[in-house]
Short mmCIF file of C-alpha atoms in Angstrom, two decimals:
data_model
loop_
_atom_site.label_atom_id
_atom_site.label_comp_id
_atom_site.label_asym_id
_atom_site.label_seq_id
_atom_site.Cartn_x
_atom_site.Cartn_y
_atom_site.Cartn_z
CA LEU A 275 189.31 180.47 167.83
CA LEU A 276 185.93 181.26 169.32
CA ALA A 277 185.55 184.08 171.92
CA GLY A 278 189.32 184.14 172.39
CA ARG A 279 189.59 180.41 173.22
CA ASP A 280 191.39 177.62 171.38
CA VAL A 281 188.39 175.32 171.02
CA ALA A 282 190.41 172.82 168.87
CA ALA A 283 192.44 171.76 171.89
CA GLY A 284 191.80 168.13 172.82
CA LEU A 285 190.10 167.29 169.52
CA ASP A 286 191.34 164.82 166.93
CA TRP A 287 192.27 166.28 163.56
CA LYS A 288 188.90 165.72 161.87
CA ARG A 289 187.01 167.56 164.58
CA ALA A 290 189.65 170.30 164.70
CA PHE A 291 189.41 170.77 160.93
CA GLY A 292 185.59 170.73 161.14
CA VAL A 293 185.56 173.51 163.71
CA GLY A 294 187.62 175.72 161.39
CA LEU A 295 185.55 174.77 158.31
CA TRP A 296 182.17 175.38 159.93
CA PHE A 297 182.83 178.33 162.20
CA ALA A 298 186.00 180.12 161.08
CA GLN A 299 185.12 180.30 157.37
CA SER A 300 182.22 181.96 155.61
CA PRO A 301 179.95 179.85 153.39
CA ALA A 302 181.40 181.57 150.35
CA ASP A 303 184.99 180.66 151.16
CA PRO A 304 186.46 177.70 149.21
CA VAL A 305 187.48 174.47 150.93
CA ALA A 306 191.10 175.32 150.09
CA ALA A 307 190.98 178.24 152.54
CA ALA A 308 189.89 175.94 155.38
CA VAL A 309 192.59 173.42 154.49
CA ASP A 310 195.30 176.11 154.44
CA ALA A 311 194.07 177.53 157.74
CA TYR A 312 194.14 174.10 159.38
CA VAL A 313 197.67 173.36 158.06
CA ASP A 314 198.87 176.69 159.43
CA ALA A 315 197.18 175.96 162.77
CA PHE A 316 198.68 172.53 163.47
CA GLU A 317 202.14 173.64 162.27
CA THR A 318 202.29 176.85 164.33
CA ARG A 319 199.81 176.52 167.16
CA ALA A 320 200.55 174.49 170.26
CA ARG A 321 197.20 172.75 170.77
CA VAL A 322 195.95 171.62 167.33
CA ALA A 323 196.34 167.92 166.45
CA PRO A 324 198.06 167.05 163.14
CA PRO A 325 196.25 164.71 160.67
CA LEU A 326 198.17 161.54 161.49
CA PRO A 327 197.03 158.18 160.00
CA ALA A 328 194.22 156.44 161.84
CA TRP A 329 196.11 153.14 162.13
CA LEU A 330 198.40 154.73 164.74
CA PHE A 331 195.61 155.00 167.29
CA GLY A 332 194.08 151.54 167.35
CA GLY A 333 194.03 149.19 170.30
CA GLY A 334 192.96 151.72 172.94
CA ASN A 335 195.62 154.31 172.01
CA ASP A 336 194.00 157.71 172.59
CA ASP A 337 196.81 160.00 171.41
CA SER A 338 195.00 161.25 168.32
CA ALA A 339 194.31 164.64 169.93
CA LEU A 340 197.95 165.41 170.80
CA SER A 341 199.48 168.40 169.01
CA LEU A 342 202.96 168.58 167.56
CA HIS A 343 204.13 170.53 170.60
CA GLU A 344 202.80 167.83 172.93
CA LEU A 345 204.33 165.05 170.84
CA ARG A 346 207.73 166.72 170.96
CA ALA A 347 207.45 167.28 174.69
CA ALA A 348 206.76 163.58 175.26
CA GLY A 349 210.15 162.68 173.75
CA GLY A 350 210.85 159.16 172.48
CA VAL A 351 207.44 157.82 173.46
CA HIS A 352 205.92 159.24 170.27
CA GLU A 353 208.95 158.99 168.01
CA ARG A 354 207.01 157.21 165.26
CA GLN A 355 204.36 159.94 165.13
CA LEU A 356 207.06 162.61 164.94
CA ASP A 357 208.81 160.75 162.13
CA LEU A 358 205.56 160.61 160.11
CA CYS A 359 205.04 164.33 160.70
CA ARG A 360 208.54 165.14 159.50
CA ARG A 361 207.99 163.12 156.31
CA GLY A 362 204.51 164.50 155.67
CA VAL A 363 202.69 161.16 155.98
CA TRP A 364 199.12 162.16 156.76
CA ASP A 365 195.75 160.48 157.01
CA PRO A 366 194.34 159.46 153.57
CA ALA A 367 191.18 161.51 154.14
CA PHE A 368 193.24 164.66 154.67
CA GLN A 369 195.34 163.89 151.59
CA LEU A 370 192.14 163.60 149.51
CA LEU A 371 191.04 166.98 150.85
CA ARG A 372 194.32 168.48 149.67
CA LEU A 373 193.95 166.85 146.27
CA HIS A 374 190.44 168.28 145.99
CA SER A 375 191.40 171.78 147.08
CA GLN A 376 194.89 172.15 145.62
CA PRO A 377 195.14 171.35 141.87
CA ALA A 378 198.96 171.49 142.00
CA TYR A 379 199.22 168.87 144.74
CA ALA A 380 200.84 165.77 143.17
CA LEU A 381 199.43 162.26 143.55
CA GLU A 382 202.81 160.83 144.51
CA ARG A 383 202.85 163.07 147.61
CA ALA A 384 199.31 162.19 148.58
CA LEU A 385 199.23 158.42 148.04
CA LEU A 386 201.88 157.08 150.39
CA SER A 387 201.54 153.51 151.61
CA GLU A 388 202.11 154.47 155.28
CA SER A 389 199.06 156.70 155.13
CA PHE A 390 196.94 153.55 154.81
CA THR A 391 198.87 150.85 156.68
CA PRO A 392 201.92 150.49 158.92
CA ALA A 393 203.52 148.18 156.30
CA ARG A 394 205.53 150.35 153.92
CA GLY A 395 205.49 147.70 151.22
CA ASP A 396 201.70 147.30 151.19
CA VAL A 397 200.60 149.50 148.28
CA ARG A 398 197.24 147.92 147.50
CA GLN A 399 195.04 150.79 148.64
CA PRO A 400 197.16 153.69 147.31
CA ALA A 401 197.67 151.89 143.99
CA MET A 402 193.94 151.24 143.58
CA LEU A 403 193.13 154.86 144.47
CA ALA A 404 195.77 156.15 142.05
CA TRP A 405 194.38 153.97 139.27
CA LEU A 406 190.84 155.22 139.91
CA LEU A 407 191.87 158.87 139.95
CA LEU A 408 194.25 158.69 137.01
CA ARG A 409 192.81 156.10 134.62
CA VAL A 410 189.13 155.82 135.52
CA ARG A 411 188.12 159.35 136.55
CA ARG A 412 191.03 161.02 134.74
CA CYS A 413 190.91 163.86 137.23
CA ARG A 414 194.46 163.92 138.52
CA GLY A 415 197.91 162.86 137.39
CA PHE A 416 201.43 162.23 138.58
CA ASP A 417 204.19 164.78 138.13
CA ASP A 418 206.46 161.84 137.28
CA ALA A 419 204.93 158.97 135.28
CA LEU A 420 207.53 156.60 136.68
CA SER A 421 206.11 157.13 140.16
CA TYR A 422 202.79 155.71 138.99
CA ASP A 423 204.56 152.81 137.26
CA ARG A 424 206.54 152.01 140.40
CA LEU A 425 203.32 151.98 142.42
CA LEU A 426 201.66 149.59 139.98
CA ALA A 427 204.74 147.36 139.84
CA ALA A 428 204.73 147.08 143.64
CA TRP A 429 201.02 146.23 143.58
CA ALA A 430 201.61 143.55 140.94
CA PHE A 431 204.40 142.08 143.05
CA GLN A 432 202.01 141.74 146.00
CA LEU A 433 199.45 140.00 143.81
CA GLU A 434 202.12 137.65 142.46
CA ALA A 435 203.31 136.86 145.99
CA ALA A 436 199.71 135.97 146.88
CA GLY A 437 199.57 133.55 143.93
CA LEU A 438 197.31 135.79 141.82
CA TRP A 439 199.72 136.09 138.93
CA HIS A 440 196.92 136.48 136.35
CA TRP A 441 195.63 139.59 138.13
CA ALA A 442 199.20 140.85 138.40
CA CYS A 443 199.26 140.72 134.58
CA PHE A 444 196.16 142.90 134.53
CA VAL A 445 197.80 145.46 136.82
CA LEU A 446 201.00 145.54 134.76
CA LEU A 447 198.94 146.23 131.64
CA GLN A 448 198.22 149.65 133.16
CA LEU A 449 201.89 150.72 133.04
CA SER A 450 202.38 153.91 131.06
CA SER A 451 205.57 152.82 129.26
CA ALA A 452 205.01 150.21 126.53
CA PRO A 453 208.57 148.74 126.65
CA HIS A 454 208.45 148.50 130.45
CA ARG A 455 204.96 146.99 130.26
CA ASP A 456 206.00 144.25 127.81
CA TYR A 457 209.17 143.41 129.72
CA ALA A 458 207.43 143.31 133.11
CA ILE A 459 204.63 141.01 131.93
CA ARG A 460 207.02 138.62 130.18
CA ALA A 461 209.23 138.45 133.28
CA LEU A 462 206.16 137.83 135.44
CA LEU A 463 204.97 134.98 133.22
CA GLU A 464 208.41 133.37 133.33
CA ARG A 465 208.35 133.45 137.13
CA ALA A 466 204.73 132.60 137.75
CA LEU A 467 203.62 129.87 135.32
CA PRO A 468 203.44 126.80 137.57
CA VAL A 469 204.06 124.07 134.97
CA SER A 470 205.66 123.78 131.55
CA ARG A 471 203.41 121.02 130.21
CA PRO A 472 200.90 121.84 127.45
CA THR A 473 197.29 122.54 128.34
CA PRO A 474 194.13 122.26 126.20
CA THR A 475 194.02 126.05 125.98
CA LEU A 476 197.70 126.45 125.19
CA PRO A 477 199.23 123.52 123.26
CA PRO A 478 202.50 124.06 121.37
CA ALA A 479 201.88 125.64 117.99
CA ILE A 480 204.82 123.66 116.54
CA GLY A 481 206.47 120.44 117.64
CA ALA A 482 203.64 118.95 119.71
CA ASP A 483 204.33 115.55 118.09
CA LEU A 484 207.80 115.54 119.68
CA LEU A 485 206.49 115.64 123.23
CA PRO A 486 206.27 112.37 125.20
CA LEU A 487 203.09 111.13 126.78
CA VAL A 488 203.11 112.12 130.46
CA ALA A 489 200.80 111.64 133.39
CA GLU A 490 198.20 114.34 133.95
CA THR A 491 198.50 116.72 136.90
CA ALA A 492 196.01 116.80 139.76
CA ALA A 493 192.56 117.86 138.57
CA ASP A 494 192.24 120.89 140.86
CA ASP A 495 195.66 122.30 139.97
CA ALA A 496 195.13 121.65 136.27
CA ASP A 497 191.70 123.32 136.27
CA GLU A 498 193.02 126.38 138.09
CA THR A 499 196.01 126.78 135.79
CA GLU A 500 193.82 126.24 132.73
CA GLU A 501 191.36 128.89 133.89
CA ARG A 502 194.10 131.43 134.51
CA ILE A 503 195.76 130.83 131.16
CA ARG A 504 192.38 131.22 129.47
CA PHE A 505 191.87 134.49 131.36
CA VAL A 506 195.14 136.10 130.26
CA LEU A 507 194.65 134.94 126.67
CA GLN A 508 190.96 135.66 126.16
CA GLU A 509 190.25 138.49 128.61
CA LEU A 510 193.59 140.30 128.80
CA LEU A 511 194.47 139.40 125.17
CA LEU A 512 198.12 138.73 125.91
CA PRO A 513 200.06 137.46 122.85
CA ARG A 514 200.45 133.70 122.80
CA ALA A 515 204.12 134.14 121.93
CA TRP A 516 204.69 135.67 125.37
CA LEU A 517 203.30 132.59 127.09
CA TYR A 518 205.23 130.28 124.76
CA GLY A 519 208.46 132.07 125.66
CA ALA A 520 207.64 131.89 129.37
CA LEU A 521 206.90 128.17 129.13
CA ALA A 522 210.24 127.65 127.37
CA THR A 523 211.98 129.35 130.29
CA ARG A 524 210.00 127.25 132.73
CA SER A 525 210.97 124.09 130.83
CA ARG A 526 214.63 125.05 131.06
CA TYR A 527 214.24 125.51 134.82
CA ASP A 528 212.56 122.09 135.08
CA ARG A 529 215.44 120.54 133.12
CA ASP A 530 218.12 122.16 135.27
CA HIS A 531 216.23 121.30 138.46
CA ALA A 532 216.01 117.67 137.37
CA GLY A 533 219.75 117.50 136.78
CA GLY A 534 219.96 117.93 133.01
CA GLY A 535 220.34 114.25 132.26
CA ALA A 536 220.67 112.58 128.87
CA VAL A 537 217.72 112.82 126.55
CA SER A 538 216.15 109.41 127.16
CA VAL A 539 212.38 109.69 127.13
CA PRO A 540 209.28 107.58 126.60
CA ALA A 541 208.02 107.33 123.05
CA PRO A 542 206.45 110.48 121.66
CA ARG A 543 203.70 110.40 119.11
CA PRO A 544 204.28 108.49 116.87
CA ILE A 545 208.04 107.73 116.87
CA THR A 546 210.62 106.38 119.26
CA ALA A 547 212.52 109.04 121.19
CA PHE A 548 216.07 108.51 122.31
CA GLY A 549 215.56 105.04 123.71
CA PRO A 550 217.42 101.76 123.44
CA ARG A 551 217.84 100.61 119.86
CA SER A 552 215.82 97.48 120.57
CA ALA A 553 212.75 99.42 121.72
CA SER A 554 209.71 98.78 119.57
CA LEU A 555 208.32 101.66 117.56
CA GLY A 556 205.82 103.69 119.59
CA ALA A 557 206.20 101.63 122.80
CA PRO A 558 206.81 103.59 126.00
CA LEU A 559 210.19 103.03 127.58
CA PRO A 560 210.42 101.82 131.18
CA GLY A 561 212.24 104.89 132.54
CA VAL A 562 210.94 108.45 132.39
CA ASP A 563 213.69 111.06 132.24
CA VAL A 564 212.22 114.29 133.59
CA ALA A 565 215.12 116.39 132.30
CA ALA A 566 214.74 114.93 128.81
CA GLN A 567 211.02 115.66 128.75
CA ALA A 568 211.71 119.24 129.82
CA THR A 569 214.31 119.60 127.05
CA LEU A 570 211.83 118.52 124.39
CA ARG A 571 209.15 120.80 125.83
CA GLN A 572 211.60 123.70 125.80
CA PHE A 573 212.36 123.06 122.14
CA ALA A 574 208.66 122.96 121.21
CA TRP A 575 207.88 126.14 123.17
CA LEU A 576 210.84 127.99 121.64
CA LEU A 577 209.67 127.09 118.15
CA SER A 578 206.12 128.15 119.00
CA ALA A 579 207.41 131.48 120.31
CA GLY A 580 209.28 132.10 117.05
CA GLN A 581 212.69 131.87 118.75
CA ALA A 582 214.29 129.71 116.08
CA ALA A 583 217.85 130.74 116.97
CA ALA A 584 217.43 129.61 120.58
CA ALA A 585 215.73 126.40 119.44
CA HIS A 586 218.62 125.69 117.06
CA ALA A 587 221.12 126.25 119.88
CA LEU A 588 219.16 123.84 122.09
CA VAL A 589 219.22 121.12 119.41
CA VAL A 590 222.95 121.53 118.85
CA GLN A 591 223.83 121.68 122.54
CA ARG A 592 221.47 119.16 124.12
CA ILE A 593 219.36 117.01 121.84
CA ALA A 594 221.64 116.11 118.92
CA PRO A 595 224.68 114.75 120.83
CA ASP A 596 222.55 112.34 122.87
CA ALA A 597 220.59 111.26 119.80
CA ILE A 598 223.77 110.50 117.87
CA LEU A 599 225.30 108.55 120.74
CA ARG A 600 222.16 106.42 121.10
CA GLY A 601 221.70 105.90 117.37
CA GLU A 602 218.17 107.33 117.46
CA TYR A 603 217.92 109.62 114.46
CA GLN A 604 214.18 109.89 113.88
CA LEU A 605 213.40 112.39 116.63
CA LEU A 606 216.45 114.45 115.72
CA ARG A 607 215.40 114.50 112.07
CA ARG A 608 211.89 115.65 112.93
CA ALA A 609 213.16 118.34 115.27
CA LEU A 610 215.46 119.69 112.57
CA GLU A 611 212.69 119.56 109.99
CA HIS A 612 210.42 121.57 112.31
CA LEU A 613 213.25 124.05 112.70
CA GLN A 614 213.69 124.32 108.94
CA ARG A 615 210.01 125.07 108.44
CA VAL A 616 209.87 127.93 110.94
CA ASP A 617 213.37 129.33 110.41
CA CYS A 618 212.63 132.00 107.77
CA GLY A 619 216.14 133.40 108.14
CA LEU A 620 216.02 133.65 111.94
CA VAL A 621 219.11 131.44 112.22
CA PRO A 622 222.11 132.90 110.34
CA ALA A 623 223.35 130.77 107.47
CA ASP A 624 226.77 130.20 109.02
CA GLU A 625 225.21 129.00 112.30
CA TRP A 626 222.91 126.59 110.48
CA ALA A 627 225.71 125.32 108.22
CA ALA A 628 227.94 124.60 111.23
CA GLY A 629 225.17 123.11 113.34
CA GLY A 630 221.77 121.84 112.25
CA GLN A 631 222.70 121.29 108.62
CA VAL A 632 225.59 119.02 109.61
CA TYR A 633 223.29 116.79 111.63
CA LEU A 634 220.59 116.83 108.96
CA SER A 635 223.08 115.89 106.23
CA PHE A 636 224.42 113.09 108.39
CA ILE A 637 220.97 111.63 109.03
CA ALA A 638 219.93 111.96 105.40
CA ALA A 639 223.09 110.22 104.20
CA VAL A 640 223.09 107.29 106.60
CA GLU A 641 219.35 106.65 106.21
CA GLU A 642 219.21 106.96 102.43
CA LEU A 643 222.34 105.01 101.51
CA PRO A 644 221.26 101.55 102.77
CA ALA A 645 217.97 101.83 100.87
CA VAL A 646 219.79 102.75 97.64
CA LEU A 647 222.31 99.91 98.02
CA GLN A 648 219.51 97.43 98.71
CA ALA A 649 217.70 98.59 95.59
CA ILE A 650 220.84 97.98 93.53
CA ALA A 651 221.37 94.53 95.08
CA ASP A 652 217.78 93.53 94.33
CA SER A 653 218.08 94.49 90.65
CA SER A 654 218.64 91.56 88.32
CA SER A 655 219.95 93.54 85.39
CA VAL A 656 221.89 96.68 84.71
CA ASP A 657 219.51 99.16 83.23
CA ALA A 658 218.92 102.91 83.38
CA ASP A 659 217.31 102.70 86.83
CA VAL A 660 220.24 100.81 88.29
CA GLU A 661 222.67 103.26 86.73
CA ALA A 662 220.71 106.12 88.24
CA GLN A 663 220.86 104.40 91.63
CA ALA A 664 224.61 103.95 91.25
CA GLN A 665 225.00 107.63 90.44
CA ARG A 666 222.97 108.42 93.55
CA VAL A 667 225.38 106.28 95.57
CA ARG A 668 228.31 108.28 94.21
CA ASP A 669 226.49 111.53 95.06
CA ILE A 670 225.88 110.34 98.60
CA CYS A 671 229.53 109.39 98.86
CA GLU A 672 230.55 112.91 97.94
CA GLN A 673 228.11 114.27 100.49
CA MET A 674 229.63 112.04 103.15
CA GLN A 675 233.13 113.18 102.35
CA SER A 676 231.94 116.80 102.61
CA LEU A 677 230.24 115.90 105.86
CA LEU A 678 233.47 114.54 107.31
CA ALA A 679 235.13 117.83 106.50
CA ALA A 680 232.29 119.72 108.24
CA LEU A 681 232.25 117.69 111.46
CA PRO A 682 235.04 119.67 113.17
CA SER A 683 232.80 122.76 113.00
CA LEU A 684 230.62 121.19 115.68
CA LEU A 685 233.49 121.38 118.15
CA SER A 686 234.68 124.83 117.10
CA ARG A 687 232.16 126.48 119.42
CA PHE A 688 233.94 125.11 122.48
CA GLU A 689 236.85 126.65 124.35
CA SER A 690 237.81 123.33 125.85
CA SER A 691 241.00 124.55 127.51
CA ARG A 692 238.98 126.61 129.99
CA PRO A 693 236.69 125.41 132.81
CA VAL A 694 233.94 127.70 131.50
CA ILE A 695 232.37 127.09 128.09
CA GLY A 696 230.36 129.71 126.21
CA ILE A 697 228.16 128.48 123.37
CA TYR A 698 226.86 131.41 121.35
CA ASP A 699 223.46 131.44 119.73
CA ALA A 700 222.50 133.38 116.62
CA GLY A 701 221.71 136.50 118.62
CA GLY A 702 225.24 136.76 119.95
CA GLU A 703 224.19 135.73 123.45
CA ALA A 704 226.14 133.01 125.21
CA ASN A 705 224.87 130.10 127.27
CA TRP A 706 227.57 129.58 129.87
CA TYR A 707 228.36 126.20 131.37
CA VAL A 708 230.82 125.70 134.18
CA GLY A 709 232.46 122.84 136.05
CA GLU A 710 231.05 119.36 135.55
CA GLU A 711 228.37 120.51 133.11
CA ALA A 712 230.98 122.12 130.86
CA HIS A 713 233.08 118.96 130.95
CA GLU A 714 230.05 116.77 130.24
CA LEU A 715 229.02 118.86 127.24
CA HIS A 716 232.52 118.84 125.80
CA VAL A 717 232.79 115.08 126.19
CA LYS A 718 229.39 114.55 124.57
CA TYR A 719 230.29 116.79 121.65
CA THR A 720 233.61 115.02 121.16
CA VAL A 721 232.21 111.50 121.39
CA ALA A 722 229.16 112.30 119.25
CA THR A 723 231.35 113.83 116.55
CA SER A 724 233.63 110.80 116.60
CA GLU A 725 230.61 108.52 116.39
CA MET A 726 229.30 110.39 113.36
CA ALA A 727 232.72 110.21 111.71
CA SER A 728 232.93 106.50 112.41
CA VAL A 729 229.50 105.81 110.96
CA VAL A 730 230.22 107.83 107.84
CA THR A 731 233.64 106.29 107.23
CA GLY A 732 232.16 102.86 107.85
CA PHE A 733 229.74 103.41 105.00
CA LEU A 734 232.54 104.77 102.85
CA GLN A 735 234.61 101.67 103.54
CA GLU A 736 231.71 99.49 102.36
CA LEU A 737 231.52 101.55 99.19
CA ALA A 738 235.27 101.20 98.73
CA VAL A 739 234.98 97.41 98.97
CA SER A 740 232.27 97.46 96.30
CA GLY A 741 234.55 99.53 94.06
CA GLU A 742 232.40 102.63 94.04
CA VAL A 743 235.16 104.84 95.53
CA ASP A 744 238.93 104.75 95.95
CA SER A 745 239.65 103.74 99.55
CA THR A 746 243.08 105.38 99.54
CA SER A 747 241.53 108.82 98.96
CA LEU A 748 238.99 108.62 101.77
CA PRO A 749 239.17 111.12 104.64
CA LEU A 750 239.01 108.79 107.65
CA ALA A 751 238.03 109.36 111.25
CA GLN A 752 240.77 108.72 113.80
CA ASP A 753 239.56 105.28 114.89
CA MET A 754 238.83 104.24 111.31
CA ARG A 755 242.24 105.50 110.21
CA ILE A 756 243.90 103.21 112.77
CA LEU A 757 241.74 100.28 111.67
CA ARG A 758 242.46 100.96 107.99
CA THR A 759 246.19 101.19 108.67
CA TYR A 760 246.03 97.84 110.47
CA GLN A 761 244.12 96.26 107.58
CA LEU A 762 246.59 97.56 104.99
CA ALA A 763 249.55 96.38 107.05
CA LYS A 764 247.99 92.94 107.48
CA SER A 765 247.27 92.72 103.77
CA CYS A 766 250.81 93.77 102.89
CA PHE A 767 252.28 91.26 105.34
CA GLY A 768 250.09 88.50 103.91
CA SER A 769 251.24 89.32 100.36
CA LEU A 770 254.90 89.22 101.41
CA VAL A 771 254.45 85.85 103.11
CA SER A 772 252.63 84.42 100.09
CA SER A 773 255.32 85.58 97.67
CA GLU A 774 258.05 84.06 99.84
CA LEU A 775 256.22 80.75 100.03
CA GLU A 776 255.76 80.64 96.27
CA ALA A 777 259.44 81.35 95.77
#
């Protein structure tokens, strides 16, 4: 008030505040006194404009000088301005003045997104300002640390939506809670990594030799992805295990998106992978199964991330049944050997005994036995070496009989009477399969187990013919039991006929 007149009438809020600061306060008065006087004026006086955000008055709108009384008198025309006034959403410059003059004024009240932009979800400017004040200048703080974390999380989401996921990682590194920070960054990497294929900067730490040769991606996309991965590893110093785990999740998505077909892939380095039995060693197969490639990548990334239990579950559920059905044991053996090397107790003994160990014992038995028998056949005399080989044959036979007894454990994880199947990993978490996928898995498990039993009992029958074991004491698979019964019946009938003819 000057000379009894309300000189702030018709002025926007900055000019109205300036009049009070310059003329109504003495030079010795603090800025806080001018701020309090202005707040009292626009709340109680009829002709002082409130400090509404500047974005309201663009495009020729000249309502910035209207007071609260005038806004209310205009009715619904200025409903948005009245709503902002009721919620205390003011111009950012005025909020900074309050932060400067009122030490108790909280950042979460001052840095509202609608103070900067009409889009409530756009938190880029308030988040940047909060980071500068709190982390860089260390001059102000939030009453509630979660408010700051929510602001940063919203900013990171905007960066991720714009495709700048590597900068979103940088923003999430500023979160105040370590568990929330780790979880948020891992979840972001799982969503944002564009491909699951290895890169020069980030090859699999374990199992790279299992991956098939695939065509390279477009140069521009590959260079951009490579640069971003290098940034988060070398500049942000994110643990490689986090990226390995995210790539495993991405590989699983690629597999499911491709339809989750059988594991039939081109030859990895340097062995044949789940191809036709006539395929030459190391030659690429004509068809490229995208789902199979993704399955192998998922296994390699899980091993690299140290998630041996999940990798073991993947072998048991996906890789092993298809390998057994196709008679391709080399890739399965190498996968299980990789798993053995990195296990270090991560897979409980009972899980390994009922899963990976069964497959490994099967492969070891069926691959070693023919070589031992051939060595015996090639020997011209019975000496100590031949006797040792014969003892090894008997040992393998015992292993095979134990293996036959262990095969039902592969199916024990299924609840086949229900349309939903839950296969539990070592951590107690279940991978649920429903409908056709559940039926397909159950059929594969059943057929693969029967195939293993048939192969084992076939070898045992050969040993029985050679006199190494007693055929009547063999535990037979169902199909071999039928065949053996038929052979015994035929032999018995032939003996009866011969005796009658001789009589």
